[in-house]
Coordinates of C-alpha atoms in Angstrom, one line a residue:
M947 CA -16.8 -3.1 9.4
R948 CA -15.8 -4.4 12.8
K949 CA -13.0 -6.5 11.2
I950 CA -11.6 -3.5 9.3
F951 CA -11.6 -1.4 12.5
F952 CA -9.9 -4.2 14.5
S953 CA -7.3 -4.6 11.7
A954 CA -6.6 -0.9 11.7
I955 CA -6.0 -1.0 15.5
V956 CA -3.5 -3.9 15.1
L957 CA -1.6 -2.2 12.4
F958 CA -1.4 1.0 14.5
I959 CA -0.1 -0.9 17.5
L960 CA 2.5 -2.7 15.4
A961 CA 3.6 0.5 13.8
H962 CA 4.1 2.1 17.1
S963 CA 5.5 -0.8 19.1
S964 CA 8.8 1.0 19.5
I965 CA 7.1 3.7 21.5
A966 CA 5.7 1.4 24.2
Q967 CA 8.0 -1.6 24.6
M968 CA 7.9 -4.2 27.3
D969 CA 10.1 -3.5 30.3
L970 CA 12.5 -6.5 30.1
P971 CA 16.1 -7.1 31.4
A972 CA 19.0 -6.0 29.3
S973 CA 20.0 -8.6 26.6
G974 CA 23.0 -10.8 27.0
N975 CA 23.0 -10.4 30.8
N976 CA 24.7 -7.1 30.4
P977 CA 23.1 -4.9 33.0
R978 CA 22.4 -1.3 32.2
A979 CA 24.1 1.4 34.3
T980 CA 24.3 5.1 34.6
V981 CA 26.9 7.2 36.3
T982 CA 26.6 11.0 36.8
E983 CA 28.6 13.7 38.5
E984 CA 28.6 17.5 38.4
V985 CA 31.6 19.7 37.8
G986 CA 30.4 23.1 39.1
I987 CA 26.8 23.0 38.0
T988 CA 27.6 21.0 34.8
S989 CA 26.1 17.5 34.8
I990 CA 28.1 14.8 33.0
T991 CA 26.4 11.4 32.5
V992 CA 27.6 8.1 31.0
K993 CA 24.9 5.6 30.2
Y994 CA 26.1 2.1 29.2
S995 CA 25.7 -1.6 29.5
R996 CA 28.1 -3.8 31.5
P997 CA 29.6 -7.0 30.1
D998 CA 31.5 -9.2 32.5
V999 CA 34.9 -11.0 32.0
N1000 CA 33.2 -14.4 32.8
K1001 CA 36.4 -16.5 33.0
R1002 CA 37.9 -14.8 29.9
E1003 CA 40.9 -13.3 31.7
G1004 CA 43.6 -12.6 29.1
K1005 CA 41.1 -13.0 26.3
I1006 CA 39.4 -9.6 26.4
W1007 CA 41.9 -7.3 24.7
G1008 CA 43.9 -7.6 21.5
D1009 CA 43.9 -9.3 18.1
G1010 CA 42.0 -12.6 18.2
N1011 CA 40.3 -11.7 21.4
L1012 CA 37.0 -10.1 22.3
V1013 CA 38.0 -6.5 21.6
T1014 CA 40.4 -6.3 18.6
W1015 CA 43.1 -3.7 18.5
G1016 CA 42.1 -0.7 16.4
F1017 CA 39.2 -0.7 14.0
T1018 CA 37.4 -3.8 12.6
S1019 CA 35.7 -4.7 9.4
T1020 CA 32.3 -5.6 10.8
N1021 CA 30.9 -2.2 10.1
L1022 CA 27.5 -2.8 8.5
N1023 CA 27.7 0.5 6.6
T1024 CA 31.0 0.1 4.9
N1025 CA 32.4 -3.5 5.4
K1026 CA 35.7 -1.7 5.8
N1027 CA 38.1 -1.4 8.8
T1028 CA 36.1 1.5 10.2
Q1029 CA 34.3 0.1 13.2
P1030 CA 35.5 1.0 16.7
W1031 CA 34.5 -0.8 19.8
R1032 CA 31.2 0.2 21.4
A1033 CA 33.0 0.8 24.7
G1034 CA 30.4 -1.3 26.6
A1035 CA 27.7 -3.7 25.4
N1036 CA 24.4 -3.8 23.5
E1037 CA 23.2 -0.3 22.3
N1038 CA 25.4 2.8 22.1
T1039 CA 27.3 3.8 25.2
I1040 CA 26.1 7.4 25.6
I1041 CA 27.8 10.4 27.3
T1042 CA 25.9 13.6 27.9
F1043 CA 27.4 17.0 28.7
E1044 CA 25.0 19.6 30.1
H1045 CA 27.2 22.5 28.9
D1046 CA 30.1 23.0 26.5
V1047 CA 33.2 21.4 27.9
K1048 CA 36.7 20.4 26.8
V1049 CA 37.8 16.8 26.5
E1050 CA 41.6 16.4 26.6
G1051 CA 41.9 20.1 25.9
K1052 CA 39.6 20.0 22.8
N1053 CA 36.2 21.8 22.6
I1054 CA 32.9 19.8 22.4
K1055 CA 29.4 21.3 22.5
A1056 CA 26.8 20.5 25.1
G1057 CA 24.8 17.5 24.0
I1058 CA 24.4 13.7 23.8
Y1059 CA 27.0 11.6 22.1
G1060 CA 27.6 8.0 21.2
L1061 CA 30.9 7.0 22.9
H1062 CA 33.2 4.6 21.0
M1063 CA 36.9 3.6 21.4
A1064 CA 39.6 2.2 19.2
L1065 CA 42.3 0.5 21.4
W1066 CA 45.9 -0.4 20.9
P1067 CA 48.4 -1.6 23.5
D1068 CA 49.8 1.9 24.1
S1069 CA 47.1 4.3 22.9
A1070 CA 43.4 4.6 22.5
I1071 CA 41.2 6.9 20.4
V1072 CA 38.1 8.0 22.2
I1073 CA 35.4 9.0 19.8
F1074 CA 32.3 11.2 20.5
S1075 CA 29.7 10.7 17.8
S1076 CA 26.7 12.9 17.2
Q1077 CA 24.9 9.6 16.4
S1078 CA 23.8 8.2 19.8
G1079 CA 20.9 6.0 19.0
S1080 CA 22.5 3.1 17.1
W1081 CA 23.0 -0.4 18.3
G1082 CA 26.6 -0.8 19.3
S1083 CA 29.2 0.4 16.8
F1084 CA 27.9 -1.6 13.8
Y1085 CA 26.6 1.5 12.0
Y1086 CA 29.3 3.8 13.2
D1087 CA 30.1 6.5 10.6
P1088 CA 33.1 8.8 11.0
Q1089 CA 31.3 11.7 9.2
F1090 CA 29.3 12.1 12.4
D1091 CA 32.3 12.4 14.7
A1092 CA 32.0 15.5 16.9
L1093 CA 35.4 14.9 18.5
R1094 CA 38.3 12.4 18.6
V1095 CA 40.9 12.4 21.3
T1096 CA 43.9 10.2 21.8
V1097 CA 44.7 9.0 25.3
K1098 CA 47.0 6.4 27.0
P1099 CA 45.4 3.2 28.4
V1100 CA 46.6 2.2 31.9
K1101 CA 47.2 -1.3 33.1
Q1102 CA 45.4 -2.2 36.4
D1103 CA 46.7 -4.4 39.1
K1104 CA 43.3 -5.6 40.1
S1105 CA 40.9 -7.1 37.5
V1106 CA 37.5 -5.5 37.1
E1107 CA 34.9 -8.2 36.5
W1108 CA 32.0 -6.0 35.3
L1109 CA 32.9 -3.2 32.9
K1110 CA 32.3 0.2 34.5
Y1111 CA 32.7 3.9 34.0
E1112 CA 34.0 5.8 37.0
F1113 CA 34.9 9.4 37.8
I1114 CA 38.4 8.6 39.1
E1115 CA 39.4 12.2 39.8
H1116 CA 37.4 15.2 40.6
R1117 CA 38.5 18.8 41.1
E1118 CA 36.8 22.2 41.2
K1119 CA 37.0 22.7 37.4
Y1120 CA 37.6 19.3 35.9
C1121 CA 37.1 15.6 36.3
V1122 CA 38.7 12.4 34.9
I1123 CA 36.4 9.6 33.6
A1124 CA 37.7 6.1 33.1
M1125 CA 36.3 3.1 31.3
Q1126 CA 37.6 0.1 33.4
W1127 CA 37.3 -3.6 32.5
E1128 CA 39.5 -6.6 33.3
N1129 CA 43.0 -5.3 33.6
L1130 CA 42.6 -2.1 31.5
S1131 CA 41.6 1.5 32.3
V1132 CA 41.0 4.2 29.6
P1133 CA 40.9 7.6 31.3
F1134 CA 40.0 10.9 29.7
K1135 CA 39.9 14.4 31.2
V1136 CA 36.9 16.7 31.0
D1137 CA 37.5 20.4 31.7
V1138 CA 34.6 22.7 32.5
D1139 CA 34.5 26.5 32.4
V1140 CA 32.9 26.6 35.8
D1141 CA 33.0 30.3 36.5
N1142 CA 31.5 31.5 33.2
I1143 CA 28.8 28.8 33.3
V1144 CA 27.8 29.6 36.8
L1145 CA 27.9 33.4 36.1
A1146 CA 25.6 32.9 33.1
K1147 CA 23.2 31.0 35.3
L1148 CA 23.4 33.5 38.0
R1149 CA 22.6 36.4 35.6
E1150 CA 19.6 34.5 34.5
E1151 CA 18.4 33.7 38.0
V1152 CA 18.9 37.2 39.5
T1153 CA 16.3 38.5 37.0
S1154 CA 13.8 35.8 38.0
Q1155 CA 11.7 35.4 41.2
K1156 CA 14.8 34.1 42.9
G1157 CA 16.4 37.6 42.6
F1158 CA 13.8 39.0 45.0
N1159 CA 15.3 37.0 47.9
A1160 CA 18.1 38.9 49.7
F1161 CA 20.0 35.7 50.6
N1162 CA 19.9 34.5 47.0
M1163 CA 21.5 37.8 45.9
L1164 CA 24.0 37.4 48.8
A1165 CA 25.0 33.9 47.6
A1166 CA 25.3 35.1 44.0
A1167 CA 27.5 38.0 45.0
Q1168 CA 29.6 35.9 47.3
Y1169 CA 30.4 33.4 44.6
M1170 CA 32.1 36.1 42.5
I1171 CA 33.7 37.9 45.5
N1172 CA 35.3 34.7 46.7
R1173 CA 36.7 34.1 43.2
N1174 CA 37.7 37.7 42.6
I1175 CA 35.8 37.9 39.3
N1176 CA 33.3 40.5 37.9
L1177 CA 33.5 42.5 41.2
E1178 CA 31.7 45.6 39.8
E1179 CA 28.8 43.4 38.7
A1180 CA 28.9 41.6 42.1
L1181 CA 28.7 45.0 43.8
G1182 CA 25.2 45.6 42.3
W1183 CA 24.1 42.2 43.7
S1184 CA 25.7 42.9 47.1
Q1185 CA 23.9 46.2 47.2
R1186 CA 20.6 44.6 46.4
A1187 CA 21.2 41.9 49.1
A1188 CA 22.0 44.6 51.7
L1189 CA 18.6 46.3 51.3
T1190 CA 17.7 43.6 53.8
K1191 CA 20.0 44.7 56.6
T1192 CA 21.7 41.8 58.5
F1193 CA 25.3 41.3 59.5
A1194 CA 25.8 38.8 56.7
T1195 CA 24.5 41.1 53.9
L1196 CA 26.3 44.2 55.1
N1197 CA 29.5 42.3 55.9
N1198 CA 29.4 41.0 52.3
L1199 CA 28.9 44.4 50.9
S1200 CA 31.8 45.7 53.0
N1201 CA 34.0 42.9 51.6
N1202 CA 32.9 43.8 48.1
Y1203 CA 33.9 47.4 48.6
A1204 CA 37.3 46.3 50.0
K1205 CA 37.9 44.0 47.0
L1206 CA 37.4 47.1 44.8
S1207 CA 39.8 49.1 47.1
R1208 CA 37.1 51.4 48.2
L1209 CA 38.1 51.3 51.9
P1210 CA 36.1 54.3 53.2
Q1211 CA 32.9 52.7 51.9
A1212 CA 34.1 49.3 53.2
D1213 CA 34.7 50.6 56.7
S1214 CA 31.5 52.6 57.0
T1215 CA 29.5 49.6 55.8
M1216 CA 31.3 47.3 58.2
N1217 CA 30.4 49.7 61.1
E1218 CA 26.7 49.4 60.1
A1219 CA 27.1 45.6 59.9
L1220 CA 28.5 45.5 63.4
I1221 CA 25.3 46.8 64.8
F1222 CA 23.8 43.4 64.1
A1223 CA 27.0 41.4 65.0
T1224 CA 27.3 38.7 67.6
P1225 CA 30.6 38.6 69.6
N1226 CA 31.9 35.9 67.3
Q1227 CA 31.1 37.9 64.3
Y1228 CA 32.9 40.9 65.7
M1229 CA 35.9 38.6 66.2
A1230 CA 35.7 37.3 62.6
A1231 CA 35.4 40.8 61.3
G1232 CA 38.5 42.0 63.2
R1233 CA 40.5 39.0 62.1
S1234 CA 39.7 39.7 58.5
Q1235 CA 41.3 43.1 58.9
I1236 CA 44.4 41.4 60.3
T1237 CA 44.5 39.3 57.2
A1238 CA 44.2 42.4 55.1
K1239 CA 47.2 43.9 57.0
R1240 CA 45.0 46.5 58.7
S1241 CA 45.8 45.8 62.3
D1242 CA 44.8 49.3 63.5
R1243 CA 41.3 48.8 62.0
A1244 CA 41.2 45.3 63.6
L1245 CA 41.9 46.9 67.0
E1246 CA 39.0 49.3 66.5
I1247 CA 36.7 46.4 65.9
F1248 CA 38.0 44.3 68.9
N1249 CA 37.6 47.4 71.2
A1250 CA 34.1 47.8 70.0
N1251 CA 33.4 44.1 70.7
E1252 CA 34.7 44.5 74.3
K1253 CA 32.7 47.7 74.9
K1254 CA 29.5 46.0 73.7
N1255 CA 30.0 42.5 75.1
G1256 CA 32.5 42.7 77.9
N1257 CA 34.9 40.0 79.1
V1258 CA 33.8 37.0 76.9
Y1259 CA 35.7 34.4 74.8
A1260 CA 35.3 36.2 71.4
V1261 CA 36.7 39.4 72.9
N1262 CA 39.8 37.8 74.4
A1263 CA 40.4 35.6 71.4
G1264 CA 40.3 38.7 69.2
F1265 CA 42.8 40.5 71.3
M1266 CA 45.0 37.4 71.2
S1267 CA 45.1 37.6 67.4
Y1268 CA 45.7 41.3 67.4
Y1269 CA 48.7 41.3 69.8
S1270 CA 50.2 38.3 68.0
A1271 CA 50.0 40.2 64.7
K1272 CA 51.8 43.1 66.4
G1273 CA 54.5 40.8 67.6
D1274 CA 53.7 41.3 71.3
F1275 CA 53.6 37.6 72.1
A1276 CA 53.6 38.2 75.9
K1277 CA 50.4 40.2 75.7
A1278 CA 48.9 37.8 73.3
L1279 CA 49.6 35.0 75.8
E1280 CA 47.7 36.9 78.5
Y1281 CA 44.6 37.0 76.3
A1282 CA 45.1 33.4 75.1
S1283 CA 44.9 32.3 78.8
K1284 CA 41.7 34.2 79.3
A1285 CA 40.2 32.8 76.1
L1286 CA 41.2 29.2 77.1
A1287 CA 39.3 29.5 80.3
Q1288 CA 36.2 30.7 78.4
A1289 CA 36.4 28.3 75.4
P1290 CA 32.9 27.0 74.6
N1291 CA 34.0 23.4 73.6
E1292 CA 36.8 21.0 73.5
A1293 CA 37.6 21.7 69.9
T1294 CA 38.1 25.4 70.7
K1295 CA 40.2 24.5 73.7
T1296 CA 42.5 22.4 71.5
A1297 CA 42.9 25.2 69.0
I1298 CA 43.7 27.7 71.8
N1299 CA 46.2 25.4 73.3
G1300 CA 47.9 25.0 69.9
N1301 CA 48.0 28.8 69.7
I1302 CA 49.6 29.0 73.1
V1303 CA 52.4 26.7 72.1
K1304 CA 53.1 28.8 69.0
L1305 CA 53.1 32.0 71.0
K1306 CA 55.5 30.6 73.5
E1307 CA 57.8 29.8 70.6
G1308 CA 57.5 33.4 69.4
K1309 CA 55.4 32.5 66.3
D1310 CA 52.5 34.5 64.9
I1311 CA 49.3 32.6 65.1
N1312 CA 47.5 34.5 62.3

């Protein structure tokens, strides 16, 4: 009975050996690597293994070399010329998109994909396969293609010894990922619908416990106000934030009203915000009105700052901006001189001196 029990245990362990494997180095001296970046709040990850050139310069790319041009006939499913390159070493190179994105202008769903490439001297097909658990590209099957895009390989001046994936360009709403090895780089662009993805996440979060925090609501509203999107929806969030009365929450609500061209509400809310304002916040509020081409409203705020706080840097710097906007550069210079003497640090002094130069040249500093 004991032998039967022991045999059953052995069979169980052998059957499940893939679940609990030994932690060993990657085979073939091809170290594993992972690179991740976020575009907006969308995480993009490439997981791969890194072969090295290993004194094979000039013998990596092309027919008769390590990576043959196009597709090869070593596909274990078909024995036809259908196998691309694994775009790395060992098991599948894997790319993960947290949200739906576009690759080279084509839609692809959020998910995990096997990444393959078929290369030629002047073009490359980058393949995203819904099969991501295979070893290399030996079992690649085109019926599982989620997306194919064609890109242009780029010759590199400096050889890359160990294959790598790198985010070679990053902007607010897209990135460019490149596979780089030896003297070749294969870049592809990934576009992310950042605003709609963030908005969907914010809508989820404002109904959660996070939505009971005024400054979380403030941050959510500011995101949309700064991008000039969904302003009516943002207004509801701004109003919720302003239930906790601070300069920041009320100033944001005022800005939201202004974006919606509701100036009476914007002004009355700003007046309430100024109750909590520091001298510098008065100055910033006034300058925002100059930017909005409302210099008379700016003067009201600067006068209120002077009445409340007296002869201080933020008051004089505010008047400097106002008179410059009105074209009275002589008056602006008077206040610039006062502000310079009261500047709190060297960086501010440098900025004021720069403004003085412009004012003497008859140039508006705003």
